[in-house]
C-alpha positions as a Python dict, from the first residue, in 0.01 Angstrom:
ca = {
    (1, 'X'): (0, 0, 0),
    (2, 'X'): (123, 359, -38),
    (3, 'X'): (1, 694, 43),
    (4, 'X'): (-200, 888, -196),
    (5, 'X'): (-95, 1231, -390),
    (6, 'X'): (-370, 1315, -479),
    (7, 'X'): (-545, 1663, -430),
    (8, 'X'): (-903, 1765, -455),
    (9, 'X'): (-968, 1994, -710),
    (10, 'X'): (-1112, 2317, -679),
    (11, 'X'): (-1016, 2355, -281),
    (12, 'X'): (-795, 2558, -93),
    (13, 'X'): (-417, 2387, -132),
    (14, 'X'): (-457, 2299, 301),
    (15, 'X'): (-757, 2117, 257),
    (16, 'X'): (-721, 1986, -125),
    (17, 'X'): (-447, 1725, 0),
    (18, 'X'): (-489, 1376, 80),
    (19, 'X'): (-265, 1367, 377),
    (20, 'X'): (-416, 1154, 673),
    (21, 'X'): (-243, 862, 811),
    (22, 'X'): (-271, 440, 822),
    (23, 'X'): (-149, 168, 1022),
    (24, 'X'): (-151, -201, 917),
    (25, 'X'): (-213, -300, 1283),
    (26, 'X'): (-470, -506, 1459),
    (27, 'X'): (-768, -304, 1524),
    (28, 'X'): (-896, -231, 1886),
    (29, 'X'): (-1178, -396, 1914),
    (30, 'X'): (-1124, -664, 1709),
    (31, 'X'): (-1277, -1053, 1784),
    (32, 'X'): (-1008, -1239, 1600),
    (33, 'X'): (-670, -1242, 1738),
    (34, 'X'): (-440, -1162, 1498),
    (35, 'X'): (-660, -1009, 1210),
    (36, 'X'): (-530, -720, 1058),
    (37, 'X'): (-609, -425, 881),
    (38, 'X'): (-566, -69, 748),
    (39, 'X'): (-683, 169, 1084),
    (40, 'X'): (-718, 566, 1067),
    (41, 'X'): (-456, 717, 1269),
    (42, 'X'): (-532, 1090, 1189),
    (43, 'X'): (-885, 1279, 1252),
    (44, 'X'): (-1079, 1492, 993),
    (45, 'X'): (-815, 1425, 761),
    (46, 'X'): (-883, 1316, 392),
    (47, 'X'): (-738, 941, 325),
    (48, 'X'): (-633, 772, -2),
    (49, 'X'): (-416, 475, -81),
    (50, 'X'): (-377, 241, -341),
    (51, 'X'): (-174, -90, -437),
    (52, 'X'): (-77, -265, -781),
    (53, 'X'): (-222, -536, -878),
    (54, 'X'): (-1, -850, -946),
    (55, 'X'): (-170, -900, -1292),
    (56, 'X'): (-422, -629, -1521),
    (57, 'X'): (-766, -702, -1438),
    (58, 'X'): (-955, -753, -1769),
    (59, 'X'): (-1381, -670, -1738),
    (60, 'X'): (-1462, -970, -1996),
    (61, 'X'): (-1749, -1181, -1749),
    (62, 'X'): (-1632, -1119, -1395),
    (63, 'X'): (-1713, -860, -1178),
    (64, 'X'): (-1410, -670, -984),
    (65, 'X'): (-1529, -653, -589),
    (66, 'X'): (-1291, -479, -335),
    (67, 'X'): (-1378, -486, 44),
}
């Protein structure tokens, strides 16, 4: 995973920016020992981030889901 670029456009350059923060940690509350997951570590903050995929994805029959 990395951290967005990304900027809104048309806001004002301190708010435009994707800038809030991640952990891969277990979450807090969590029921499954060990289970991980990507957990907010800023407030009111904007948040983007995005991965590769191994392979291109190609839209032919199958539907893309991402949870």
């Amino acid at each position: 995973w990395v951290m967005s670029k990304a900027k809104k456009e048309d806001a004002d350059e301190d708010i435009a920016k994707y800038d809030g923060k991640w952990e891969v940690e277990e979450m807090k509350d969590t029921k499954l020992h060990g289970d991980m997951g990507l957990v907010l570590k800023s407030r009111a903050k904007h948040h983007a981030i995005a991965a590769l995929f191994n392979r291109p994805f190609t839209f032919d029959n199958k539907p893309l889901f991402i949870q």
